[in-house]
Amino acid sequence: SKESGRNQLFFFEPQMQQKLKQRQKMEQGLKQALANEQFHVYYQPKVNTLGHVVGYEALIRWQHPEFGLISPDSFIPLAESTGLIIDIGSWVLEQACEQIAKFSAQGESLSIAVNVSQRQLTRTDFAELVSTIVVNSGIDPSLLELEITESMLNDDLENTRQKLTALSQLGITFSLDDFGTGYSSLYYLQKLPMNVLKIDQSFVREFLTQETDYAIVKTIVAMAKALSLKVVAEGVEEQEQYEALVALECDFFQGYLFGKPSPLS
Ligand code: C2E
Ligand code: CA
Ligand code: CA
Ligand code: CA
């Protein structure tokens, strides 16, 4: 009824106001977070079929003075919508390239994968921004891998193709992250210079007990092989999962079984 509708409105208003306030506070904090050195890059190891670490994925964390350690899922969308992701994304790239340079100085050839957001990729100067950071760091560009997701690839694929091609000519590699969770994946594989497929952890989680998930994982690996792409399985938490994925000829593995994202020092 009208009456209860009105009551509902009164009931929800303070909550909504509180949410709005919190969002404003987050946004204000996010603006200052880079300057205040509140961001940290955590690294999760990626291993090969022998269990040797071959590289890492860079995953950002926000150490908030009041809210504690905030996971990227709760602030990346805000960073995207406010445009702050441009500076934050460049910072993560710089950190990752610096880390690759450190590895190289120690005689270790380890790669680092960095997540790219849609807002970064859409910029006309995306390729210039990335190549400047890579060139300034002095690293071997083939040690940098950029992760993009299907969901950020909608319109203007030709534009994206040109940017990725320019960067891949420098030696930078690309992976399609969260593979299988979007649509038109195959179309993107046909059009874009991809090197790696990352099987989303939602398929890996129960693939040993769910026949459908097993079939999907098996099919993704077979298709990747046929297209000369490498395959990374995400979210590997158990030894049995690892062994079964090795048997399916998956190339690389990430997950809590090998290490949670953590600071490298
Ligand atoms: P993602 O790229 O799909 O990263 C994988 C997520 O799965 C990470 O969450 C990682 O900590 C988590 N994970 C890894 N292994 C396991 C496992 O065995 N089990 C389970 N349950 N989870 C596992 P995280 O670090 O919270 O990052 C969440 C998302 O935030 C990332 O998903 C990525 O989309 C985004 N993100 C993180 N760092 C950045 C960044 O620097 N830039 C951008 N644009 N996005 C980022
Ligand atoms: Ca990723
Ligand atoms: Ca992923
Ligand atoms: Ca994800």
PDB file of C-alpha atoms and ligand atoms in Angstrom:
ATOM      1  CA  SER A   1       0.000   0.000   0.000  1.00  0.00           C
ATOM      2  CA  LYS A   2       0.875   3.672  -0.155  1.00  0.00           C
ATOM      3  CA  GLU A   3       1.329   3.698   3.585  1.00  0.00           C
ATOM      4  CA  SER A   4       3.903   0.905   3.695  1.00  0.00           C
ATOM      5  CA  GLY A   5       5.666   2.394   0.680  1.00  0.00           C
ATOM      6  CA  ARG A   6       6.111   5.596   2.603  1.00  0.00           C
ATOM      7  CA  ASN A   7       7.323   3.694   5.651  1.00  0.00           C
ATOM      8  CA  GLN A   8       9.808   1.867   3.485  1.00  0.00           C
ATOM      9  CA  LEU A   9      11.125   5.146   2.210  1.00  0.00           C
ATOM     10  CA  PHE A  10      11.649   6.430   5.730  1.00  0.00           C
ATOM     11  CA  PHE A  11      13.209   3.161   6.708  1.00  0.00           C
ATOM     12  CA  PHE A  12      15.753   3.121   3.922  1.00  0.00           C
ATOM     13  CA  GLU A  13      16.709   6.788   3.849  1.00  0.00           C
ATOM     14  CA  PRO A  14      19.186   6.855   6.750  1.00  0.00           C
ATOM     15  CA  GLN A  15      20.848   3.702   5.412  1.00  0.00           C
ATOM     16  CA  MET A  16      21.173   5.186   1.963  1.00  0.00           C
ATOM     17  CA  GLN A  17      22.574   8.390   3.360  1.00  0.00           C
ATOM     18  CA  GLN A  18      25.118   6.417   5.323  1.00  0.00           C
ATOM     19  CA  LYS A  19      26.131   4.508   2.210  1.00  0.00           C
ATOM     20  CA  LEU A  20      26.487   7.715   0.240  1.00  0.00           C
ATOM     21  CA  LYS A  21      28.607   9.220   3.007  1.00  0.00           C
ATOM     22  CA  GLN A  22      30.841   6.170   3.092  1.00  0.00           C
ATOM     23  CA  ARG A  23      31.252   6.286  -0.677  1.00  0.00           C
ATOM     24  CA  GLN A  24      32.208   9.958  -0.523  1.00  0.00           C
ATOM     25  CA  LYS A  25      34.698   9.161   2.204  1.00  0.00           C
ATOM     26  CA  MET A  26      36.169   6.303   0.162  1.00  0.00           C
ATOM     27  CA  GLU A  27      36.396   8.522  -2.900  1.00  0.00           C
ATOM     28  CA  GLN A  28      38.089  11.305  -0.938  1.00  0.00           C
ATOM     29  CA  GLY A  29      40.513   8.790   0.536  1.00  0.00           C
ATOM     30  CA  LEU A  30      41.173   7.168  -2.823  1.00  0.00           C
ATOM     31  CA  LYS A  31      42.204  10.528  -4.266  1.00  0.00           C
ATOM     32  CA  GLN A  32      44.859  10.901  -1.567  1.00  0.00           C
ATOM     33  CA  ALA A  33      45.900   7.261  -1.343  1.00  0.00           C
ATOM     34  CA  LEU A  34      48.668   7.382  -3.945  1.00  0.00           C
ATOM     35  CA  ALA A  35      50.270  10.498  -2.457  1.00  0.00           C
ATOM     36  CA  ASN A  36      49.875   9.044   1.040  1.00  0.00           C
ATOM     37  CA  GLU A  37      51.595   5.822  -0.041  1.00  0.00           C
ATOM     38  CA  GLN A  38      48.681   3.660   1.067  1.00  0.00           C
ATOM     39  CA  PHE A  39      48.796   1.320  -1.923  1.00  0.00           C
ATOM     40  CA  HIS A  40      50.828  -1.853  -1.889  1.00  0.00           C
ATOM     41  CA  VAL A  41      51.466  -4.361  -4.614  1.00  0.00           C
ATOM     42  CA  TYR A  42      51.141  -7.969  -3.534  1.00  0.00           C
ATOM     43  CA  TYR A  43      52.513 -10.747  -5.700  1.00  0.00           C
ATOM     44  CA  GLN A  44      51.065 -14.207  -6.240  1.00  0.00           C
ATOM     45  CA  PRO A  45      53.405 -16.882  -7.645  1.00  0.00           C
ATOM     46  CA  LYS A  46      52.704 -18.667 -10.902  1.00  0.00           C
ATOM     47  CA  VAL A  47      54.276 -22.111 -11.213  1.00  0.00           C
ATOM     48  CA  ASN A  48      54.940 -24.542 -14.067  1.00  0.00           C
ATOM     49  CA  THR A  49      54.241 -28.288 -14.286  1.00  0.00           C
ATOM     50  CA  LEU A  50      57.350 -28.977 -12.178  1.00  0.00           C
ATOM     51  CA  GLY A  51      56.134 -26.654  -9.454  1.00  0.00           C
ATOM     52  CA  HIS A  52      58.851 -24.094 -10.167  1.00  0.00           C
ATOM     53  CA  VAL A  53      57.957 -20.429  -9.833  1.00  0.00           C
ATOM     54  CA  VAL A  54      58.153 -18.814 -13.268  1.00  0.00           C
ATOM     55  CA  GLY A  55      56.577 -15.471 -12.444  1.00  0.00           C
ATOM     56  CA  TYR A  56      54.007 -13.547 -10.428  1.00  0.00           C
ATOM     57  CA  GLU A  57      50.729 -11.701 -10.780  1.00  0.00           C
ATOM     58  CA  ALA A  58      50.684  -8.204  -9.315  1.00  0.00           C
ATOM     59  CA  LEU A  59      47.590  -7.584  -7.186  1.00  0.00           C
ATOM     60  CA  ILE A  60      46.992  -4.208  -5.581  1.00  0.00           C
ATOM     61  CA  ARG A  61      45.971  -3.632  -1.947  1.00  0.00           C
ATOM     62  CA  TRP A  62      44.872  -0.450  -0.208  1.00  0.00           C
ATOM     63  CA  GLN A  63      46.025   0.001   3.365  1.00  0.00           C
ATOM     64  CA  HIS A  64      43.338   2.361   4.628  1.00  0.00           C
ATOM     65  CA  PRO A  65      44.116   4.184   7.902  1.00  0.00           C
ATOM     66  CA  GLU A  66      40.590   3.578   9.198  1.00  0.00           C
ATOM     67  CA  PHE A  67      39.148   0.589   7.305  1.00  0.00           C
ATOM     68  CA  GLY A  68      42.326  -1.530   7.238  1.00  0.00           C
ATOM     69  CA  LEU A  69      43.455  -3.587   4.258  1.00  0.00           C
ATOM     70  CA  ILE A  70      40.909  -3.125   1.455  1.00  0.00           C
ATOM     71  CA  SER A  71      40.664  -5.655  -1.366  1.00  0.00           C
ATOM     72  CA  PRO A  72      40.727  -4.397  -4.960  1.00  0.00           C
ATOM     73  CA  ASP A  73      37.222  -5.697  -5.662  1.00  0.00           C
ATOM     74  CA  SER A  74      35.893  -2.995  -3.338  1.00  0.00           C
ATOM     75  CA  PHE A  75      37.835  -0.009  -4.679  1.00  0.00           C
ATOM     76  CA  ILE A  76      38.818  -0.721  -8.303  1.00  0.00           C
ATOM     77  CA  PRO A  77      35.245  -0.065  -9.519  1.00  0.00           C
ATOM     78  CA  LEU A  78      35.310   3.302  -7.706  1.00  0.00           C
ATOM     79  CA  ALA A  79      38.759   4.046  -9.122  1.00  0.00           C
ATOM     80  CA  GLU A  80      37.358   3.209 -12.568  1.00  0.00           C
ATOM     81  CA  SER A  81      34.279   5.413 -12.310  1.00  0.00           C
ATOM     82  CA  THR A  82      36.266   8.370 -10.959  1.00  0.00           C
ATOM     83  CA  GLY A  83      39.113   7.997 -13.453  1.00  0.00           C
ATOM     84  CA  LEU A  84      41.633   7.597 -10.629  1.00  0.00           C
ATOM     85  CA  ILE A  85      42.456   4.174 -12.091  1.00  0.00           C
ATOM     86  CA  ILE A  86      44.651   5.873 -14.710  1.00  0.00           C
ATOM     87  CA  ASP A  87      47.208   7.071 -12.161  1.00  0.00           C
ATOM     88  CA  ILE A  88      46.791   4.018  -9.945  1.00  0.00           C
ATOM     89  CA  GLY A  89      47.209   1.695 -12.921  1.00  0.00           C
ATOM     90  CA  SER A  90      50.358   3.477 -14.056  1.00  0.00           C
ATOM     91  CA  TRP A  91      51.742   3.233 -10.532  1.00  0.00           C
ATOM     92  CA  VAL A  92      51.122  -0.539 -10.409  1.00  0.00           C
ATOM     93  CA  LEU A  93      52.834  -0.913 -13.780  1.00  0.00           C
ATOM     94  CA  GLU A  94      55.843   1.073 -12.557  1.00  0.00           C
ATOM     95  CA  GLN A  95      56.069  -1.052  -9.421  1.00  0.00           C
ATOM     96  CA  ALA A  96      55.855  -4.278 -11.419  1.00  0.00           C
ATOM     97  CA  CYS A  97      58.518  -3.141 -13.909  1.00  0.00           C
ATOM     98  CA  GLU A  98      60.774  -2.101 -11.013  1.00  0.00           C
ATOM     99  CA  GLN A  99      60.324  -5.566  -9.517  1.00  0.00           C
ATOM    100  CA  ILE A 100      61.161  -7.250 -12.831  1.00  0.00           C
ATOM    101  CA  ALA A 101      64.314  -5.105 -12.984  1.00  0.00           C
ATOM    102  CA  LYS A 102      65.226  -6.230  -9.446  1.00  0.00           C
ATOM    103  CA  PHE A 103      64.782  -9.881 -10.404  1.00  0.00           C
ATOM    104  CA  SER A 104      66.918  -9.385 -13.503  1.00  0.00           C
ATOM    105  CA  ALA A 105      69.641  -7.696 -11.452  1.00  0.00           C
ATOM    106  CA  GLN A 106      69.670 -10.848  -9.305  1.00  0.00           C
ATOM    107  CA  GLY A 107      70.044 -12.920 -12.446  1.00  0.00           C
ATOM    108  CA  GLU A 108      66.457 -14.190 -12.296  1.00  0.00           C
ATOM    109  CA  SER A 109      64.279 -14.100 -15.365  1.00  0.00           C
ATOM    110  CA  LEU A 110      60.834 -13.900 -13.769  1.00  0.00           C
ATOM    111  CA  SER A 111      57.785 -12.428 -15.457  1.00  0.00           C
ATOM    112  CA  ILE A 112      55.092 -10.315 -13.847  1.00  0.00           C
ATOM    113  CA  ALA A 113      51.478 -10.089 -14.969  1.00  0.00           C
ATOM    114  CA  VAL A 114      49.634  -6.827 -14.382  1.00  0.00           C
ATOM    115  CA  ASN A 115      45.863  -6.351 -14.510  1.00  0.00           C
ATOM    116  CA  VAL A 116      44.656  -3.620 -16.819  1.00  0.00           C
ATOM    117  CA  SER A 117      41.273  -1.963 -16.432  1.00  0.00           C
ATOM    118  CA  GLN A 118      38.875  -0.930 -19.154  1.00  0.00           C
ATOM    119  CA  ARG A 119      39.349   2.761 -18.493  1.00  0.00           C
ATOM    120  CA  GLN A 120      43.116   2.412 -19.017  1.00  0.00           C
ATOM    121  CA  LEU A 121      42.742   0.417 -22.209  1.00  0.00           C
ATOM    122  CA  THR A 122      40.218   2.851 -23.699  1.00  0.00           C
ATOM    123  CA  ARG A 123      42.598   5.794 -23.494  1.00  0.00           C
ATOM    124  CA  THR A 124      44.006   6.787 -26.858  1.00  0.00           C
ATOM    125  CA  ASP A 125      47.494   7.043 -25.332  1.00  0.00           C
ATOM    126  CA  PHE A 126      47.384   3.632 -23.619  1.00  0.00           C
ATOM    127  CA  ALA A 127      50.172   2.116 -25.735  1.00  0.00           C
ATOM    128  CA  GLU A 128      52.370   5.205 -25.245  1.00  0.00           C
ATOM    129  CA  LEU A 129      51.783   5.223 -21.477  1.00  0.00           C
ATOM    130  CA  VAL A 130      52.739   1.561 -21.138  1.00  0.00           C
ATOM    131  CA  SER A 131      55.723   1.679 -23.475  1.00  0.00           C
ATOM    132  CA  THR A 132      57.134   4.756 -21.713  1.00  0.00           C
ATOM    133  CA  ILE A 133      57.024   2.968 -18.360  1.00  0.00           C
ATOM    134  CA  VAL A 134      58.563  -0.177 -19.810  1.00  0.00           C
ATOM    135  CA  VAL A 135      61.337   1.677 -21.658  1.00  0.00           C
ATOM    136  CA  ASN A 136      62.154   3.847 -18.610  1.00  0.00           C
ATOM    137  CA  SER A 137      62.464   0.752 -16.419  1.00  0.00           C
ATOM    138  CA  GLY A 138      64.997  -0.793 -18.776  1.00  0.00           C
ATOM    139  CA  ILE A 139      63.426  -4.256 -18.471  1.00  0.00           C
ATOM    140  CA  ASP A 140      63.107  -6.942 -21.112  1.00  0.00           C
ATOM    141  CA  PRO A 141      59.515  -6.213 -22.290  1.00  0.00           C
ATOM    142  CA  SER A 142      58.838  -9.920 -22.773  1.00  0.00           C
ATOM    143  CA  LEU A 143      58.866 -10.270 -18.963  1.00  0.00           C
ATOM    144  CA  LEU A 144      55.783  -8.065 -18.698  1.00  0.00           C
ATOM    145  CA  GLU A 145      52.387  -9.633 -19.267  1.00  0.00           C
ATOM    146  CA  LEU A 146      49.217  -7.566 -19.373  1.00  0.00           C
ATOM    147  CA  GLU A 147      45.967  -9.191 -18.271  1.00  0.00           C
ATOM    148  CA  ILE A 148      42.749  -8.058 -19.834  1.00  0.00           C
ATOM    149  CA  THR A 149      39.270  -9.483 -19.414  1.00  0.00           C
ATOM    150  CA  GLU A 150      36.615 -10.270 -21.972  1.00  0.00           C
ATOM    151  CA  SER A 151      34.192  -7.934 -20.235  1.00  0.00           C
ATOM    152  CA  MET A 152      36.294  -4.879 -21.081  1.00  0.00           C
ATOM    153  CA  LEU A 153      36.261  -5.706 -24.763  1.00  0.00           C
ATOM    154  CA  ASN A 154      33.037  -4.433 -26.236  1.00  0.00           C
ATOM    155  CA  ASP A 155      33.007  -1.816 -28.921  1.00  0.00           C
ATOM    156  CA  ASP A 156      35.953  -0.467 -30.848  1.00  0.00           C
ATOM    157  CA  LEU A 157      37.778  -3.765 -31.085  1.00  0.00           C
ATOM    158  CA  GLU A 158      39.836  -2.511 -34.023  1.00  0.00           C
ATOM    159  CA  ASN A 159      41.140   0.313 -31.845  1.00  0.00           C
ATOM    160  CA  THR A 160      42.051  -2.109 -29.081  1.00  0.00           C
ATOM    161  CA  ARG A 161      43.694  -4.436 -31.590  1.00  0.00           C
ATOM    162  CA  GLN A 162      45.971  -1.650 -32.796  1.00  0.00           C
ATOM    163  CA  LYS A 163      47.074  -0.757 -29.263  1.00  0.00           C
ATOM    164  CA  LEU A 164      47.740  -4.352 -28.271  1.00  0.00           C
ATOM    165  CA  THR A 165      49.566  -5.033 -31.526  1.00  0.00           C
ATOM    166  CA  ALA A 166      51.837  -2.033 -31.009  1.00  0.00           C
ATOM    167  CA  LEU A 167      52.703  -3.252 -27.508  1.00  0.00           C
ATOM    168  CA  SER A 168      53.164  -6.861 -28.578  1.00  0.00           C
ATOM    169  CA  GLN A 169      55.632  -5.679 -31.217  1.00  0.00           C
ATOM    170  CA  LEU A 170      57.685  -4.340 -28.295  1.00  0.00           C
ATOM    171  CA  GLY A 171      57.649  -7.873 -26.848  1.00  0.00           C
ATOM    172  CA  ILE A 172      54.956  -7.385 -24.195  1.00  0.00           C
ATOM    173  CA  THR A 173      52.599 -10.375 -23.908  1.00  0.00           C
ATOM    174  CA  PHE A 174      48.860 -10.498 -23.253  1.00  0.00           C
ATOM    175  CA  SER A 175      46.598 -12.844 -21.399  1.00  0.00           C
ATOM    176  CA  LEU A 176      42.837 -13.119 -21.501  1.00  0.00           C
ATOM    177  CA  ASP A 177      41.834 -13.235 -17.836  1.00  0.00           C
ATOM    178  CA  ASP A 178      38.726 -14.860 -16.316  1.00  0.00           C
ATOM    179  CA  PHE A 179      38.375 -16.820 -19.541  1.00  0.00           C
ATOM    180  CA  GLY A 180      34.958 -18.362 -20.080  1.00  0.00           C
ATOM    181  CA  THR A 181      33.008 -15.965 -17.857  1.00  0.00           C
ATOM    182  CA  GLY A 182      32.125 -13.478 -20.601  1.00  0.00           C
ATOM    183  CA  TYR A 183      30.741 -14.025 -24.059  1.00  0.00           C
ATOM    184  CA  SER A 184      32.279 -13.857 -27.558  1.00  0.00           C
ATOM    185  CA  SER A 185      35.587 -15.063 -26.156  1.00  0.00           C
ATOM    186  CA  LEU A 186      36.454 -16.841 -29.368  1.00  0.00           C
ATOM    187  CA  TYR A 187      35.921 -13.723 -31.408  1.00  0.00           C
ATOM    188  CA  TYR A 188      38.456 -11.859 -29.264  1.00  0.00           C
ATOM    189  CA  LEU A 189      40.940 -14.679 -29.621  1.00  0.00           C
ATOM    190  CA  GLN A 190      40.583 -14.419 -33.360  1.00  0.00           C
ATOM    191  CA  LYS A 191      41.029 -10.646 -33.441  1.00  0.00           C
ATOM    192  CA  LEU A 192      43.570  -9.841 -30.733  1.00  0.00           C
ATOM    193  CA  PRO A 193      47.241 -10.747 -30.271  1.00  0.00           C
ATOM    194  CA  MET A 194      46.791 -13.010 -27.231  1.00  0.00           C
ATOM    195  CA  ASN A 195      49.467 -15.301 -25.770  1.00  0.00           C
ATOM    196  CA  VAL A 196      47.806 -16.770 -22.707  1.00  0.00           C
ATOM    197  CA  LEU A 197      44.376 -17.920 -21.526  1.00  0.00           C
ATOM    198  CA  LYS A 198      43.619 -17.813 -17.833  1.00  0.00           C
ATOM    199  CA  ILE A 199      40.929 -20.306 -16.883  1.00  0.00           C
ATOM    200  CA  ASP A 200      38.681 -18.625 -14.364  1.00  0.00           C
ATOM    201  CA  GLN A 201      38.751 -20.037 -10.855  1.00  0.00           C
ATOM    202  CA  SER A 202      34.998 -20.641 -10.931  1.00  0.00           C
ATOM    203  CA  PHE A 203      35.661 -23.552 -13.336  1.00  0.00           C
ATOM    204  CA  VAL A 204      38.648 -24.856 -11.375  1.00  0.00           C
ATOM    205  CA  ARG A 205      36.992 -24.785  -7.951  1.00  0.00           C
ATOM    206  CA  GLU A 206      34.907 -27.950  -8.366  1.00  0.00           C
ATOM    207  CA  PHE A 207      36.140 -29.431 -11.619  1.00  0.00           C
ATOM    208  CA  LEU A 208      37.144 -32.685  -9.912  1.00  0.00           C
ATOM    209  CA  THR A 209      33.580 -33.355  -8.772  1.00  0.00           C
ATOM    210  CA  GLN A 210      31.479 -31.498 -11.359  1.00  0.00           C
ATOM    211  CA  GLU A 211      31.529 -33.262 -14.717  1.00  0.00           C
ATOM    212  CA  THR A 212      30.498 -30.130 -16.590  1.00  0.00           C
ATOM    213  CA  ASP A 213      33.295 -28.082 -15.054  1.00  0.00           C
ATOM    214  CA  TYR A 214      35.790 -30.820 -15.881  1.00  0.00           C
ATOM    215  CA  ALA A 215      34.597 -30.885 -19.491  1.00  0.00           C
ATOM    216  CA  ILE A 216      34.881 -27.092 -19.711  1.00  0.00           C
ATOM    217  CA  VAL A 217      38.422 -27.045 -18.305  1.00  0.00           C
ATOM    218  CA  LYS A 218      39.475 -29.875 -20.610  1.00  0.00           C
ATOM    219  CA  THR A 219      37.957 -28.143 -23.630  1.00  0.00           C
ATOM    220  CA  ILE A 220      39.562 -24.779 -22.846  1.00  0.00           C
ATOM    221  CA  VAL A 221      42.999 -26.410 -22.557  1.00  0.00           C
ATOM    222  CA  ALA A 222      42.535 -28.354 -25.817  1.00  0.00           C
ATOM    223  CA  MET A 223      41.379 -25.248 -27.637  1.00  0.00           C
ATOM    224  CA  ALA A 224      44.264 -23.184 -26.281  1.00  0.00           C
ATOM    225  CA  LYS A 225      46.732 -25.838 -27.490  1.00  0.00           C
ATOM    226  CA  ALA A 226      45.172 -25.810 -30.940  1.00  0.00           C
ATOM    227  CA  LEU A 227      45.565 -22.016 -31.038  1.00  0.00           C
ATOM    228  CA  SER A 228      49.174 -22.139 -29.719  1.00  0.00           C
ATOM    229  CA  LEU A 229      48.202 -20.296 -26.559  1.00  0.00           C
ATOM    230  CA  LYS A 230      49.558 -21.041 -23.100  1.00  0.00           C
ATOM    231  CA  VAL A 231      47.036 -21.864 -20.375  1.00  0.00           C
ATOM    232  CA  VAL A 232      47.072 -20.729 -16.768  1.00  0.00           C
ATOM    233  CA  ALA A 233      44.667 -22.311 -14.277  1.00  0.00           C
ATOM    234  CA  GLU A 234      43.591 -19.931 -11.506  1.00  0.00           C
ATOM    235  CA  GLY A 235      42.416 -20.750  -8.016  1.00  0.00           C
ATOM    236  CA  VAL A 236      44.327 -24.027  -7.595  1.00  0.00           C
ATOM    237  CA  GLU A 237      43.956 -24.845  -3.911  1.00  0.00           C
ATOM    238  CA  GLU A 238      44.493 -28.601  -3.705  1.00  0.00           C
ATOM    239  CA  GLN A 239      47.257 -30.977  -4.748  1.00  0.00           C
ATOM    240  CA  GLU A 240      44.692 -33.236  -6.515  1.00  0.00           C
ATOM    241  CA  GLN A 241      43.501 -30.294  -8.618  1.00  0.00           C
ATOM    242  CA  TYR A 242      47.086 -29.475  -9.558  1.00  0.00           C
ATOM    243  CA  GLU A 243      47.844 -33.055 -10.599  1.00  0.00           C
ATOM    244  CA  ALA A 244      44.671 -33.353 -12.657  1.00  0.00           C
ATOM    245  CA  LEU A 245      45.405 -30.030 -14.371  1.00  0.00           C
ATOM    246  CA  VAL A 246      48.951 -31.172 -15.171  1.00  0.00           C
ATOM    247  CA  ALA A 247      47.454 -34.347 -16.668  1.00  0.00           C
ATOM    248  CA  LEU A 248      45.171 -32.181 -18.828  1.00  0.00           C
ATOM    249  CA  GLU A 249      48.345 -30.421 -20.064  1.00  0.00           C
ATOM    250  CA  CYS A 250      47.681 -27.076 -18.510  1.00  0.00           C
ATOM    251  CA  ASP A 251      50.939 -25.049 -18.633  1.00  0.00           C
ATOM    252  CA  PHE A 252      50.909 -22.828 -15.556  1.00  0.00           C
ATOM    253  CA  PHE A 253      49.144 -22.702 -12.203  1.00  0.00           C
ATOM    254  CA  GLN A 254      48.166 -20.084  -9.672  1.00  0.00           C
ATOM    255  CA  GLY A 255      46.401 -20.488  -6.378  1.00  0.00           C
ATOM    256  CA  TYR A 256      46.642 -20.753  -2.618  1.00  0.00           C
ATOM    257  CA  LEU A 257      48.300 -24.189  -3.012  1.00  0.00           C
ATOM    258  CA  PHE A 258      51.424 -22.393  -4.242  1.00  0.00           C
ATOM    259  CA  GLY A 259      51.025 -19.142  -2.387  1.00  0.00           C
ATOM    260  CA  LYS A 260      48.619 -16.365  -1.514  1.00  0.00           C
ATOM    261  CA  PRO A 261      49.323 -12.880  -2.836  1.00  0.00           C
ATOM    262  CA  SER A 262      51.876 -11.306  -0.487  1.00  0.00           C
ATOM    263  CA  PRO A 263      54.594  -8.640  -0.387  1.00  0.00           C
ATOM    264  CA  LEU A 264      57.816  -9.896  -1.981  1.00  0.00           C
ATOM    265  CA  SER A 265      60.315  -8.405   0.445  1.00  0.00           C
TER     266      SER A 265
HETATM  267  P1  C2E B   1      41.817 -11.430 -10.773  1.00  0.00           P
HETATM  268  O1  C2E B   1      42.705 -10.715 -11.707  1.00  0.00           O
HETATM  269  O2  C2E B   1      40.936 -12.485 -11.351  1.00  0.00           O
HETATM  270  O3  C2E B   1      42.754 -11.999  -9.636  1.00  0.00           O
HETATM  271  C1  C2E B   1      42.582 -13.239  -9.008  1.00  0.00           C
HETATM  272  C2  C2E B   1      41.977 -13.106  -7.633  1.00  0.00           C
HETATM  273  O4  C2E B   1      41.825 -14.404  -7.068  1.00  0.00           O
HETATM  274  C3  C2E B   1      42.835 -12.328  -6.649  1.00  0.00           C
HETATM  275  O5  C2E B   1      41.967 -11.594  -5.782  1.00  0.00           O
HETATM  276  C4  C2E B   1      43.555 -13.449  -5.876  1.00  0.00           C
HETATM  277  O6  C2E B   1      43.973 -13.052  -4.589  1.00  0.00           O
HETATM  278  C5  C2E B   1      42.477 -14.485  -5.825  1.00  0.00           C
HETATM  279  N1  C2E B   1      43.023 -15.828  -5.688  1.00  0.00           N
HETATM  280  C6  C2E B   1      44.215 -16.293  -6.103  1.00  0.00           C
HETATM  281  N2  C2E B   1      44.357 -17.610  -5.834  1.00  0.00           N
HETATM  282  C7  C2E B   1      43.228 -18.006  -5.222  1.00  0.00           C
HETATM  283  C8  C2E B   1      42.783 -19.265  -4.695  1.00  0.00           C
HETATM  284  O7  C2E B   1      43.457 -20.300  -4.734  1.00  0.00           O
HETATM  285  N3  C2E B   1      41.531 -19.281  -4.143  1.00  0.00           N
HETATM  286  C9  C2E B   1      40.744 -18.173  -4.096  1.00  0.00           C
HETATM  287  N4  C2E B   1      39.548 -18.277  -3.540  1.00  0.00           N
HETATM  288  N5  C2E B   1      41.136 -16.967  -4.589  1.00  0.00           N
HETATM  289  C10 C2E B   1      42.370 -16.889  -5.137  1.00  0.00           C
HETATM  290  P2  C2E B   1      42.281 -10.083  -5.380  1.00  0.00           P
HETATM  291  O8  C2E B   1      43.751  -9.901  -5.156  1.00  0.00           O
HETATM  292  O9  C2E B   1      41.345  -9.714  -4.279  1.00  0.00           O
HETATM  293  O10 C2E B   1      41.887  -9.272  -6.681  1.00  0.00           O
HETATM  294  C11 C2E B   1      40.558  -9.221  -7.130  1.00  0.00           C
HETATM  295  C12 C2E B   1      40.447  -8.579  -8.492  1.00  0.00           C
HETATM  296  O11 C2E B   1      40.804  -7.193  -8.435  1.00  0.00           O
HETATM  297  C13 C2E B   1      41.397  -9.185  -9.514  1.00  0.00           C
HETATM  298  O12 C2E B   1      40.837 -10.386 -10.027  1.00  0.00           O
HETATM  299  C14 C2E B   1      41.467  -8.074 -10.535  1.00  0.00           C
HETATM  300  O13 C2E B   1      40.361  -8.119 -11.402  1.00  0.00           O
HETATM  301  C15 C2E B   1      41.353  -6.824  -9.672  1.00  0.00           C
HETATM  302  N6  C2E B   1      42.699  -6.230  -9.475  1.00  0.00           N
HETATM  303  C16 C2E B   1      43.660  -6.565  -8.594  1.00  0.00           C
HETATM  304  N7  C2E B   1      44.758  -5.787  -8.722  1.00  0.00           N
HETATM  305  C17 C2E B   1      44.484  -4.934  -9.738  1.00  0.00           C
HETATM  306  C18 C2E B   1      45.213  -3.862 -10.379  1.00  0.00           C
HETATM  307  O14 C2E B   1      46.366  -3.542 -10.066  1.00  0.00           O
HETATM  308  N8  C2E B   1      44.570  -3.210 -11.402  1.00  0.00           N
HETATM  309  C19 C2E B   1      43.301  -3.555 -11.804  1.00  0.00           C
HETATM  310  N9  C2E B   1      42.748  -2.857 -12.820  1.00  0.00           N
HETATM  311  N10 C2E B   1      42.601  -4.530 -11.236  1.00  0.00           N
HETATM  312  C20 C2E B   1      43.180  -5.223 -10.214  1.00  0.00           C
HETATM  313 CA    CA B   2      44.167 -11.194 -13.202  1.00  0.00          CA
HETATM  314 CA    CA B   3      41.338 -13.927 -13.043  1.00  0.00          CA
HETATM  315 CA    CA B   4      38.435 -12.040 -11.380  1.00  0.00          CA
END
